[in-house]
PDB file of C-alpha atoms in Angstrom:
ATOM      1  CA  ASN A 115       0.000   0.000   0.000  1.00 90.00           C
ATOM      2  CA  PRO A 116       1.892   3.093  -1.193  1.00 93.00           C
ATOM      3  CA  THR A 117      -0.087   5.367   1.146  1.00 92.00           C
ATOM      4  CA  THR A 118       0.881   3.343   4.215  1.00 91.00           C
ATOM      5  CA  GLU A 119       4.488   3.237   3.002  1.00 94.00           C
ATOM      6  CA  MET A 120       4.390   7.010   2.544  1.00 95.00           C
ATOM      7  CA  ASP A 121       3.147   7.593   6.095  1.00 94.00           C
ATOM      8  CA  LEU A 122       5.766   5.276   7.588  1.00 95.00           C
ATOM      9  CA  ASP A 123       8.500   6.991   5.551  1.00 96.00           C
ATOM     10  CA  LEU A 124       7.402  10.354   6.969  1.00 96.00           C
ATOM     11  CA  TRP A 125       7.480   8.874  10.473  1.00 95.00           C
ATOM     12  CA  ALA A 126      11.002   7.521   9.800  1.00 96.00           C
ATOM     13  CA  LEU A 127      12.054  11.063   8.853  1.00 97.00           C
ATOM     14  CA  ALA A 128      10.584  12.371  12.134  1.00 95.00           C
ATOM     15  CA  ARG A 129      12.617   9.784  14.084  1.00 94.00           C
ATOM     16  CA  GLN A 130      15.797  10.990  12.382  1.00 94.00           C
ATOM     17  CA  LEU A 131      14.974  14.622  13.128  1.00 95.00           C
ATOM     18  CA  ARG A 132      14.258  13.815  16.780  1.00 93.00           C
ATOM     19  CA  GLU A 133      17.958  13.007  17.221  1.00 92.00           C
ATOM     20  CA  ASP A 134      18.870  16.650  16.496  1.00 94.00           C
ATOM     21  CA  ALA A 135      17.907  18.937  19.389  1.00 93.00           C
ATOM     22  CA  ALA A 136      18.400  22.067  17.267  1.00 94.00           C
ATOM     23  CA  ILE A 137      15.871  20.851  14.689  1.00 95.00           C
ATOM     24  CA  VAL A 138      13.363  19.895  17.404  1.00 94.00           C
ATOM     25  CA  ALA A 139      13.746  23.392  18.852  1.00 94.00           C
ATOM     26  CA  LEU A 140      13.181  24.850  15.392  1.00 95.00           C
ATOM     27  CA  PHE A 141       9.761  23.182  15.224  1.00 94.00           C
ATOM     28  CA  GLN A 142       8.889  24.696  18.602  1.00 92.00           C
ATOM     29  CA  GLU A 143      10.029  28.187  17.683  1.00 93.00           C
ATOM     30  CA  LYS A 144       8.745  28.679  14.142  1.00 93.00           C
ATOM     31  CA  PRO A 145       5.306  28.193  12.547  1.00 93.00           C
ATOM     32  CA  SER A 146       4.970  25.622   9.786  1.00 93.00           C
ATOM     33  CA  GLU A 147       4.349  28.312   7.160  1.00 94.00           C
ATOM     34  CA  GLU A 148       7.740  29.876   7.884  1.00 95.00           C
ATOM     35  CA  LEU A 149       9.508  26.513   7.862  1.00 96.00           C
ATOM     36  CA  ALA A 150       7.910  25.721   4.500  1.00 96.00           C
ATOM     37  CA  GLN A 151       9.152  28.993   3.033  1.00 96.00           C
ATOM     38  CA  GLU A 152      12.649  28.303   4.332  1.00 96.00           C
ATOM     39  CA  TYR A 153      12.537  24.818   2.816  1.00 96.00           C
ATOM     40  CA  LEU A 154      11.551  26.223  -0.602  1.00 96.00           C
ATOM     41  CA  ALA A 155      14.409  28.727  -0.250  1.00 95.00           C
ATOM     42  CA  GLY A 156      16.801  25.880   0.637  1.00 95.00           C
ATOM     43  CA  SER A 157      17.833  27.462   3.948  1.00 95.00           C
ATOM     44  CA  LEU A 158      16.856  24.826   6.539  1.00 95.00           C
ATOM     45  CA  PRO A 159      19.443  22.763   8.464  1.00 95.00           C
ATOM     46  CA  SER A 160      20.876  20.155   6.120  1.00 94.00           C
ATOM     47  CA  ARG A 161      19.377  17.105   7.858  1.00 94.00           C
ATOM     48  CA  LEU A 162      15.861  18.570   7.639  1.00 96.00           C
ATOM     49  CA  GLN A 163      16.332  20.088   4.186  1.00 96.00           C
ATOM     50  CA  GLN A 164      17.745  16.898   2.661  1.00 96.00           C
ATOM     51  CA  GLY A 165      15.408  14.553   4.524  1.00 96.00           C
ATOM     52  CA  LEU A 166      12.288  16.351   3.351  1.00 97.00           C
ATOM     53  CA  ALA A 167      13.698  16.675  -0.176  1.00 97.00           C
ATOM     54  CA  ASP A 168      14.161  12.889  -0.299  1.00 97.00           C
ATOM     55  CA  PHE A 169      10.592  12.369   0.941  1.00 97.00           C
ATOM     56  CA  LEU A 170       9.155  14.807  -1.620  1.00 97.00           C
ATOM     57  CA  ARG A 171      11.136  13.173  -4.398  1.00 95.00           C
ATOM     58  CA  ALA A 172       8.988  10.083  -3.833  1.00 95.00           C
ATOM     59  CA  TYR A 173       5.718  11.661  -2.625  1.00 96.00           C
ATOM     60  CA  GLY A 174       5.782  15.334  -3.600  1.00 95.00           C
ATOM     61  CA  HIS A 175       3.017  14.743  -6.156  1.00 94.00           C
ATOM     62  CA  ARG A 176       0.556  14.038  -3.343  1.00 94.00           C
ATOM     63  CA  GLY A 177      -1.613  16.480  -1.459  1.00 91.00           C
ATOM     64  CA  VAL A 178      -4.916  17.005   0.291  1.00 87.00           C
ATOM     65  CA  ALA A 179      -7.830  16.661  -2.174  1.00 88.00           C
ATOM     66  CA  GLU A 180      -5.140  15.656  -4.661  1.00 91.00           C
ATOM     67  CA  ILE A 181      -7.445  14.797  -7.562  1.00 90.00           C
ATOM     68  CA  ASP A 182      -8.242  18.524  -7.865  1.00 91.00           C
ATOM     69  CA  LEU A 183      -5.742  19.925 -10.381  1.00 90.00           C
ATOM     70  CA  GLY A 184      -6.152  23.417  -8.990  1.00 91.00           C
ATOM     71  CA  LEU A 185      -4.866  22.588  -5.505  1.00 91.00           C
ATOM     72  CA  PRO A 186      -1.148  22.690  -4.669  1.00 92.00           C
ATOM     73  CA  ARG A 187       0.934  19.565  -4.252  1.00 94.00           C
ATOM     74  CA  TRP A 188       3.168  18.981  -1.239  1.00 95.00           C
ATOM     75  CA  SER A 189       6.144  19.824  -3.446  1.00 95.00           C
ATOM     76  CA  ASP A 190       4.512  23.227  -4.146  1.00 93.00           C
ATOM     77  CA  ASP A 191       3.647  23.914  -0.503  1.00 94.00           C
ATOM     78  CA  PRO A 192       4.975  21.536   2.195  1.00 95.00           C
ATOM     79  CA  THR A 193       3.350  23.457   5.094  1.00 94.00           C
ATOM     80  CA  TYR A 194       1.082  20.527   5.971  1.00 93.00           C
ATOM     81  CA  LEU A 195       4.046  18.152   6.182  1.00 95.00           C
ATOM     82  CA  PHE A 196       5.720  20.441   8.721  1.00 95.00           C
ATOM     83  CA  ASP A 197       2.487  20.354  10.761  1.00 92.00           C
ATOM     84  CA  VAL A 198       2.558  16.546  10.678  1.00 93.00           C
ATOM     85  CA  LEU A 199       6.245  16.362  11.569  1.00 95.00           C
ATOM     86  CA  HIS A 200       5.559  18.680  14.505  1.00 93.00           C
ATOM     87  CA  ASN A 201       2.827  16.257  15.649  1.00 90.00           C
ATOM     88  CA  TYR A 202       5.165  13.271  15.300  1.00 92.00           C
ATOM     89  CA  LEU A 203       7.870  14.966  17.351  1.00 92.00           C
ATOM     90  CA  GLN A 204       5.407  15.203  20.263  1.00 88.00           C
ATOM     91  CA  LEU A 205       5.153  11.412  20.454  1.00 88.00           C
ATOM     92  CA  THR A 206       7.214  10.123  23.389  1.00 85.00           C
ATOM     93  CA  ASP A 207       5.661   6.717  24.233  1.00 85.00           C
ATOM     94  CA  PRO A 208       7.670   4.005  22.398  1.00 88.00           C
ATOM     95  CA  GLU A 209       4.660   1.655  22.386  1.00 85.00           C
ATOM     96  CA  MET A 210       2.581   4.261  20.518  1.00 84.00           C
ATOM     97  CA  GLU A 211       5.133   4.837  17.778  1.00 89.00           C
ATOM     98  CA  PRO A 212       3.528   4.203  14.360  1.00 90.00           C
ATOM     99  CA  ASP A 213       6.029   1.612  13.140  1.00 91.00           C
ATOM    100  CA  VAL A 214       5.694  -0.322  16.414  1.00 91.00           C
ATOM    101  CA  GLN A 215       1.896  -0.249  16.129  1.00 88.00           C
ATOM    102  CA  PHE A 216       2.087  -1.261  12.472  1.00 90.00           C
ATOM    103  CA  ARG A 217       4.246  -4.310  13.239  1.00 93.00           C
ATOM    104  CA  ARG A 218       1.957  -5.216  16.142  1.00 92.00           C
ATOM    105  CA  GLY A 219      -1.071  -5.004  13.874  1.00 89.00           C
ATOM    106  CA  MET A 220       0.663  -7.150  11.257  1.00 92.00           C
ATOM    107  CA  ARG A 221       1.484  -9.822  13.843  1.00 95.00           C
ATOM    108  CA  ASP A 222      -2.091  -9.789  15.158  1.00 93.00           C
ATOM    109  CA  ALA A 223      -3.516 -10.087  11.623  1.00 92.00           C
ATOM    110  CA  ASN A 224      -1.230 -12.978  10.683  1.00 94.00           C
ATOM    111  CA  ALA A 225      -2.065 -14.721  13.963  1.00 96.00           C
ATOM    112  CA  MET A 226      -5.773 -14.368  13.218  1.00 95.00           C
ATOM    113  CA  VAL A 227      -5.287 -15.738   9.690  1.00 96.00           C
ATOM    114  CA  ALA A 228      -3.600 -18.790  11.236  1.00 96.00           C
ATOM    115  CA  GLU A 229      -6.371 -19.160  13.831  1.00 97.00           C
ATOM    116  CA  LEU A 230      -9.220 -18.916  11.303  1.00 97.00           C
ATOM    117  CA  THR A 231      -7.424 -21.354   9.014  1.00 96.00           C
ATOM    118  CA  ARG A 232      -7.034 -23.787  11.946  1.00 96.00           C
ATOM    119  CA  ARG A 233     -10.750 -23.563  12.751  1.00 96.00           C
ATOM    120  CA  ALA A 234     -11.633 -24.232   9.118  1.00 96.00           C
ATOM    121  CA  TRP A 235      -9.296 -27.253   9.007  1.00 95.00           C
ATOM    122  CA  LYS A 236     -11.158 -28.766  11.968  1.00 95.00           C
ATOM    123  CA  ARG A 237     -14.352 -28.779   9.906  1.00 94.00           C
ATOM    124  CA  ASN A 238     -12.878 -29.903   6.593  1.00 92.00           C
ATOM    125  CA  TRP A 239      -9.351 -30.076   5.146  1.00 94.00           C
ATOM    126  CA  LEU A 240     -10.413 -28.559   1.814  1.00 95.00           C
ATOM    127  CA  ARG A 241     -12.214 -25.765   3.611  1.00 95.00           C
ATOM    128  CA  GLY A 242      -9.025 -25.124   5.599  1.00 95.00           C
ATOM    129  CA  ILE A 243      -6.929 -24.829   2.418  1.00 96.00           C
ATOM    130  CA  LEU A 244      -9.429 -22.436   0.806  1.00 97.00           C
ATOM    131  CA  VAL A 245      -9.823 -20.234   3.889  1.00 96.00           C
ATOM    132  CA  GLY A 246      -6.052 -20.002   4.374  1.00 95.00           C
ATOM    133  CA  PHE A 247      -5.456 -19.213   0.692  1.00 97.00           C
ATOM    134  CA  CYS A 248      -8.187 -16.547   0.521  1.00 97.00           C
ATOM    135  CA  LEU A 249      -7.149 -14.809   3.725  1.00 96.00           C
ATOM    136  CA  ARG A 250      -3.504 -14.686   2.664  1.00 94.00           C
ATOM    137  CA  ARG A 251      -4.512 -13.280  -0.725  1.00 95.00           C
ATOM    138  CA  ILE A 252      -6.621 -10.608   0.957  1.00 92.00           C
ATOM    139  CA  ARG A 253      -3.663  -9.655   3.161  1.00 90.00           C
ATOM    140  CA  ASP A 254      -1.325  -9.528   0.159  1.00 89.00           C
ATOM    141  CA  LEU A 255      -3.573  -7.723  -2.322  1.00 91.00           C
ATOM    142  CA  THR A 256      -5.933  -5.363  -0.488  1.00 88.00           C
ATOM    143  CA  GLY A 257      -3.261  -2.672  -0.221  1.00 86.00           C
ATOM    144  CA  LEU A 258      -2.892  -2.642  -4.005  1.00 89.00           C
ATOM    145  CA  ARG A 259      -6.210  -0.770  -4.285  1.00 87.00           C
ATOM    146  CA  GLU A 260      -4.193   2.386  -3.533  1.00 89.00           C
ATOM    147  CA  VAL A 261      -1.709   1.859  -6.371  1.00 93.00           C
ATOM    148  CA  PRO A 262      -3.912   3.051  -9.298  1.00 93.00           C
ATOM    149  CA  LYS A 263      -4.841   6.254  -7.425  1.00 90.00           C
ATOM    150  CA  PHE A 264      -1.186   6.814  -6.510  1.00 93.00           C
ATOM    151  CA  ASN A 265      -0.169   6.600 -10.185  1.00 93.00           C
ATOM    152  CA  ILE A 266      -3.139   8.633 -11.467  1.00 94.00           C
ATOM    153  CA  VAL A 267      -2.085  11.484  -9.188  1.00 94.00           C
ATOM    154  CA  ARG A 268       1.416  11.283 -10.706  1.00 93.00           C
ATOM    155  CA  LEU A 269      -0.180  11.894 -14.116  1.00 94.00           C
ATOM    156  CA  LEU A 270      -2.308  14.754 -12.768  1.00 93.00           C
ATOM    157  CA  VAL A 271       0.844  16.483 -11.548  1.00 93.00           C
ATOM    158  CA  LYS A 272       2.246  16.316 -15.079  1.00 94.00           C
ATOM    159  CA  VAL A 273      -0.952  17.932 -16.360  1.00 94.00           C
ATOM    160  CA  ARG A 274      -0.645  20.635 -13.690  1.00 94.00           C
ATOM    161  CA  GLN A 275       2.959  21.277 -14.742  1.00 93.00           C
ATOM    162  CA  LEU A 276       1.824  21.738 -18.336  1.00 95.00           C
ATOM    163  CA  VAL A 277      -1.105  24.036 -17.519  1.00 95.00           C
ATOM    164  CA  LEU A 278       0.508  26.371 -14.965  1.00 95.00           C
ATOM    165  CA  PRO A 279       2.957  27.943 -17.465  1.00 96.00           C
ATOM    166  CA  VAL A 280      -0.060  28.974 -19.563  1.00 97.00           C
ATOM    167  CA  GLY A 281      -1.368  30.804 -16.499  1.00 97.00           C
ATOM    168  CA  GLU A 282       2.008  32.504 -16.091  1.00 97.00           C
ATOM    169  CA  VAL A 283       1.911  33.705 -19.703  1.00 97.00           C
ATOM    170  CA  LEU A 284      -1.592  35.126 -19.154  1.00 97.00           C
ATOM    171  CA  VAL A 285      -0.509  36.902 -15.960  1.00 97.00           C
ATOM    172  CA  ARG A 286       2.318  38.612 -17.851  1.00 97.00           C
ATOM    173  CA  ALA A 287      -0.196  39.578 -20.557  1.00 96.00           C
ATOM    174  CA  GLY A 288      -2.550  41.100 -17.960  1.00 96.00           C
ATOM    175  CA  ARG A 289      -5.436  38.684 -18.621  1.00 96.00           C
ATOM    176  CA  LEU A 290      -5.236  36.753 -15.306  1.00 97.00           C
ATOM    177  CA  GLU A 291      -4.194  37.964 -11.863  1.00 96.00           C
ATOM    178  CA  LEU A 292      -2.520  34.754 -10.671  1.00 96.00           C
ATOM    179  CA  ALA A 293      -1.052  31.798 -12.558  1.00 96.00           C
ATOM    180  CA  GLU A 294      -3.322  29.482 -10.505  1.00 95.00           C
ATOM    181  CA  ASP A 295      -6.354  31.294 -11.967  1.00 96.00           C
ATOM    182  CA  ILE A 296      -5.865  29.150 -15.064  1.00 97.00           C
ATOM    183  CA  PHE A 297      -7.738  26.400 -13.177  1.00 96.00           C
ATOM    184  CA  PHE A 298     -10.852  28.593 -13.067  1.00 97.00           C
ATOM    185  CA  VAL A 299     -11.185  28.645 -16.869  1.00 96.00           C
ATOM    186  CA  ASN A 300     -11.736  25.789 -19.294  1.00 95.00           C
ATOM    187  CA  THR A 301      -9.539  24.962 -22.264  1.00 94.00           C
ATOM    188  CA  VAL A 302     -11.681  26.906 -24.751  1.00 97.00           C
ATOM    189  CA  GLU A 303     -11.537  29.991 -22.525  1.00 97.00           C
ATOM    190  CA  ALA A 304      -7.792  29.587 -22.040  1.00 96.00           C
ATOM    191  CA  ARG A 305      -7.360  29.756 -25.806  1.00 96.00           C
ATOM    192  CA  GLU A 306      -9.576  32.852 -25.893  1.00 97.00           C
ATOM    193  CA  ALA A 307      -7.394  34.424 -23.191  1.00 97.00           C
ATOM    194  CA  LEU A 308      -4.272  33.652 -25.211  1.00 96.00           C
ATOM    195  CA  ALA A 309      -5.966  35.334 -28.177  1.00 96.00           C
ATOM    196  CA  GLY A 310      -6.507  38.515 -26.134  1.00 95.00           C
ATOM    197  CA  LYS A 311      -9.651  38.214 -23.953  1.00 96.00           C
ATOM    198  CA  ASP A 312      -9.373  39.481 -20.362  1.00 96.00           C
ATOM    199  CA  PHE A 313     -10.648  36.868 -17.868  1.00 96.00           C
ATOM    200  CA  ARG A 314      -9.737  38.630 -14.622  1.00 96.00           C
ATOM    201  CA  GLU A 315     -13.263  39.691 -13.641  1.00 97.00           C
ATOM    202  CA  ILE A 316     -14.754  36.340 -14.696  1.00 97.00           C
ATOM    203  CA  VAL A 317     -12.242  34.494 -12.507  1.00 97.00           C
ATOM    204  CA  ARG A 318     -12.936  36.824  -9.559  1.00 97.00           C
ATOM    205  CA  GLU A 319     -16.622  35.887  -9.744  1.00 97.00           C
ATOM    206  CA  ARG A 320     -15.802  32.177 -10.008  1.00 97.00           C
ATOM    207  CA  ARG A 321     -13.456  32.407  -7.031  1.00 96.00           C
ATOM    208  CA  ARG A 322     -16.218  34.046  -4.999  1.00 96.00           C
ATOM    209  CA  ASN A 323     -18.570  31.179  -5.896  1.00 96.00           C
ATOM    210  CA  TYR A 324     -15.864  28.630  -5.112  1.00 94.00           C
ATOM    211  CA  GLU A 325     -15.176  30.125  -1.680  1.00 93.00           C
ATOM    212  CA  HIS A 326     -18.919  30.235  -0.969  1.00 93.00           C
ATOM    213  CA  GLU A 327     -19.262  26.541  -1.839  1.00 89.00           C
ATOM    214  CA  LEU A 328     -16.309  25.661   0.408  1.00 85.00           C
ATOM    215  CA  GLY A 329     -18.338  26.994   3.323  1.00 84.00           C
ATOM    216  CA  ARG A 330     -21.001  24.310   2.968  1.00 82.00           C
ATOM    217  CA  ARG A 331     -21.004  21.895   5.883  1.00 76.00           C
ATOM    218  CA  HIS A 332     -22.842  19.153   3.987  1.00 75.00           C
ATOM    219  CA  ILE A 333     -23.153  18.275   0.311  1.00 77.00           C
ATOM    220  CA  PRO A 334     -25.733  15.570  -0.524  1.00 80.00           C
ATOM    221  CA  ARG A 335     -24.432  12.634  -2.513  1.00 79.00           C
ATOM    222  CA  ILE A 336     -27.963  11.971  -3.823  1.00 85.00           C
ATOM    223  CA  LEU A 337     -30.907  14.325  -4.405  1.00 88.00           C
ATOM    224  CA  LEU A 338     -34.366  13.065  -5.285  1.00 91.00           C
ATOM    225  CA  SER A 339     -36.351  14.760  -8.052  1.00 93.00           C
ATOM    226  CA  ASP A 340     -38.242  16.840  -5.473  1.00 91.00           C
ATOM    227  CA  GLY A 341     -34.995  18.083  -3.896  1.00 86.00           C
ATOM    228  CA  THR A 342     -35.089  15.748  -0.894  1.00 87.00           C
ATOM    229  CA  ASP A 343     -31.782  14.611   0.590  1.00 84.00           C
ATOM    230  CA  PRO A 344     -32.377  10.945   1.574  1.00 82.00           C
ATOM    231  CA  GLU A 345     -29.399  10.954   3.935  1.00 74.00           C
ATOM    232  CA  SER A 346     -30.964  13.722   6.018  1.00 73.00           C
ATOM    233  CA  LEU A 347     -34.040  11.549   6.523  1.00 73.00           C
ATOM    234  CA  ALA A 348     -32.045   8.589   7.820  1.00 65.00           C
ATOM    235  CA  SER A 349     -31.942   8.440  11.586  1.00 53.00           C
ATOM    236  CA  VAL A 350     -28.210   8.126  12.153  1.00 52.00           C
ATOM    237  CA  ALA A 351     -27.962  10.432  15.149  1.00 49.00           C
ATOM    238  CA  GLY A 352     -28.474   9.181  18.672  1.00 50.00           C
ATOM    239  CA  GLY A 353     -31.601   9.439  20.761  1.00 57.00           C
ATOM    240  CA  THR A 354     -32.097  11.016  24.133  1.00 65.00           C
ATOM    241  CA  ASP A 355     -28.907   9.467  25.527  1.00 76.00           C
ATOM    242  CA  GLY A 356     -26.794  11.872  23.473  1.00 77.00           C
ATOM    243  CA  VAL A 357     -24.837   9.098  21.753  1.00 79.00           C
ATOM    244  CA  LEU A 358     -23.973   9.462  18.070  1.00 78.00           C
ATOM    245  CA  ARG A 359     -24.414   6.159  16.250  1.00 78.00           C
ATOM    246  CA  GLY A 360     -22.754   5.155  13.020  1.00 82.00           C
ATOM    247  CA  THR A 361     -21.162   2.259  11.160  1.00 83.00           C
ATOM    248  CA  PRO A 362     -18.037   0.775  12.761  1.00 85.00           C
ATOM    249  CA  ALA A 363     -15.019   0.229  10.521  1.00 83.00           C
ATOM    250  CA  SER A 364     -12.897  -1.714  13.004  1.00 80.00           C
ATOM    251  CA  ALA A 365     -13.354  -3.688  16.196  1.00 78.00           C
ATOM    252  CA  GLY A 366     -12.582  -2.505  19.701  1.00 81.00           C
ATOM    253  CA  SER A 367     -13.073   0.726  21.610  1.00 87.00           C
ATOM    254  CA  VAL A 368     -10.962   3.759  22.461  1.00 89.00           C
ATOM    255  CA  SER A 369     -11.315   6.785  24.691  1.00 92.00           C
ATOM    256  CA  GLY A 370      -9.645  10.124  24.166  1.00 92.00           C
ATOM    257  CA  GLN A 371     -10.059  13.826  23.573  1.00 95.00           C
ATOM    258  CA  ALA A 372     -12.156  14.406  20.432  1.00 94.00           C
ATOM    259  CA  HIS A 373     -10.538  16.884  18.051  1.00 94.00           C
ATOM    260  CA  VAL A 374     -12.746  18.184  15.227  1.00 95.00           C
ATOM    261  CA  ILE A 375     -10.675  19.052  12.144  1.00 93.00           C
ATOM    262  CA  LEU A 376     -12.422  20.389   9.041  1.00 89.00           C
ATOM    263  CA  HIS A 377      -9.213  20.695   6.985  1.00 86.00           C
ATOM    264  CA  PRO A 378      -5.868  19.039   7.749  1.00 88.00           C
ATOM    265  CA  VAL A 379      -3.589  21.920   6.714  1.00 85.00           C
ATOM    266  CA  GLY A 380      -2.640  23.783   9.869  1.00 82.00           C
ATOM    267  CA  ALA A 381      -4.069  21.050  12.105  1.00 83.00           C
ATOM    268  CA  ARG A 382      -2.196  20.050  15.247  1.00 83.00           C
ATOM    269  CA  LEU A 383      -3.368  16.632  16.417  1.00 88.00           C
ATOM    270  CA  GLU A 384      -1.884  15.551  19.738  1.00 86.00           C
ATOM    271  CA  PRO A 385      -0.930  11.850  20.107  1.00 87.00           C
ATOM    272  CA  GLY A 386      -3.937   9.795  21.202  1.00 88.00           C
ATOM    273  CA  GLU A 387      -6.575  12.358  20.248  1.00 92.00           C
ATOM    274  CA  ILE A 388      -9.588  11.115  18.291  1.00 94.00           C
ATOM    275  CA  LEU A 389      -9.716  12.722  14.863  1.00 94.00           C
ATOM    276  CA  VAL A 390     -13.244  13.819  13.912  1.00 94.00           C
ATOM    277  CA  ALA A 391     -13.517  14.924  10.271  1.00 92.00           C
ATOM    278  CA  PRO A 392     -16.161  15.392   7.544  1.00 88.00           C
ATOM    279  CA  SER A 393     -14.295  12.923   5.303  1.00 86.00           C
ATOM    280  CA  THR A 394     -10.711  12.000   4.517  1.00 89.00           C
ATOM    281  CA  ASP A 395      -8.490  11.078   1.575  1.00 87.00           C
ATOM    282  CA  PRO A 396      -4.872   9.827   1.351  1.00 86.00           C
ATOM    283  CA  GLY A 397      -3.618  13.347   2.050  1.00 88.00           C
ATOM    284  CA  TRP A 398      -5.086  13.097   5.554  1.00 90.00           C
ATOM    285  CA  THR A 399      -3.490   9.760   6.399  1.00 89.00           C
ATOM    286  CA  PRO A 400      -0.244  11.078   7.984  1.00 91.00           C
ATOM    287  CA  LEU A 401      -2.485  12.271  10.841  1.00 90.00           C
ATOM    288  CA  PHE A 402      -3.809   8.731  11.322  1.00 89.00           C
ATOM    289  CA  LEU A 403      -0.482   7.443  12.645  1.00 87.00           C
ATOM    290  CA  THR A 404      -0.787   9.297  15.949  1.00 86.00           C
ATOM    291  CA  ALA A 405      -4.592   9.494  16.234  1.00 90.00           C
ATOM    292  CA  GLY A 406      -6.207   7.356  18.910  1.00 89.00           C
ATOM    293  CA  GLY A 407      -9.276   6.866  16.737  1.00 92.00           C
ATOM    294  CA  LEU A 408     -11.074   8.219  13.679  1.00 92.00           C
ATOM    295  CA  VAL A 409     -14.672   9.363  13.242  1.00 92.00           C
ATOM    296  CA  MET A 410     -15.872  10.458   9.793  1.00 90.00           C
ATOM    297  CA  GLU A 411     -19.171  11.937   8.715  1.00 84.00           C
ATOM    298  CA  MET A 412     -18.842  10.352   5.272  1.00 80.00           C
ATOM    299  CA  GLY A 413     -16.716   7.415   4.158  1.00 77.00           C
ATOM    300  CA  GLY A 414     -16.421   3.651   4.072  1.00 72.00           C
ATOM    301  CA  ALA A 415     -14.732   0.911   6.049  1.00 71.00           C
ATOM    302  CA  MET A 416     -11.877   0.671   3.521  1.00 68.00           C
TER     303      MET A 416
END
């Protein structure tokens, strides 16, 4: 699973940085935005500068809401990664370290595969072979579901790299205000802008609409022909006991401080806190490594 590998690689970088007291102090003294600017300027201490450069060489094409061409990649703006590294540096309990937990989870899963296979063998030898084979295949292959997305995002970055220079040309020509405004026009309009049409006011209006839409707390996945949102009719909230009820994605229970985060950039999640979010994507997953639990308004067990 390239997303899990990515998160563990970022944690490995944090462990290296933890050995340098000056770098740890730097994270305490400076905001992530400033550290990101210093990284882009190449002026951070060499261990941090080189370590993050190596990480971005492999994963710099990723980002939050990464299938949106108009949003920056981590290689464009690594502020979020500095937030995550700051979170990781707060982790002091060896048993809660992400790689330790990952290995523990792997051992537990393999032990359960062996146990379920043993139970199946007791009923029938053929059943035992099939159960063992299927469970091992699930363990080996489920993580591959992330590989197509990982590679698609690589291609999207190439598209972004081709489109942004067009925006830069239009900024110099006075037809857009920012190079990123190119993502607020379609390809036909971009050609019109190159031919001389000024799109600055049109983009301002589209940005206003975009920012308004970002303020929505809920977007229905389905609307009936009369405008009804079926999800709003479903009784998913708790009753008089004040308990919120949903669909569990994993077994067990956990207690901790609930931390509501609407957007991961700028978020500081303390180790053990329960992350409560509208939804998540692979760009959120570095936060998962230190979260005690995860609650999402929308999403699936996968």
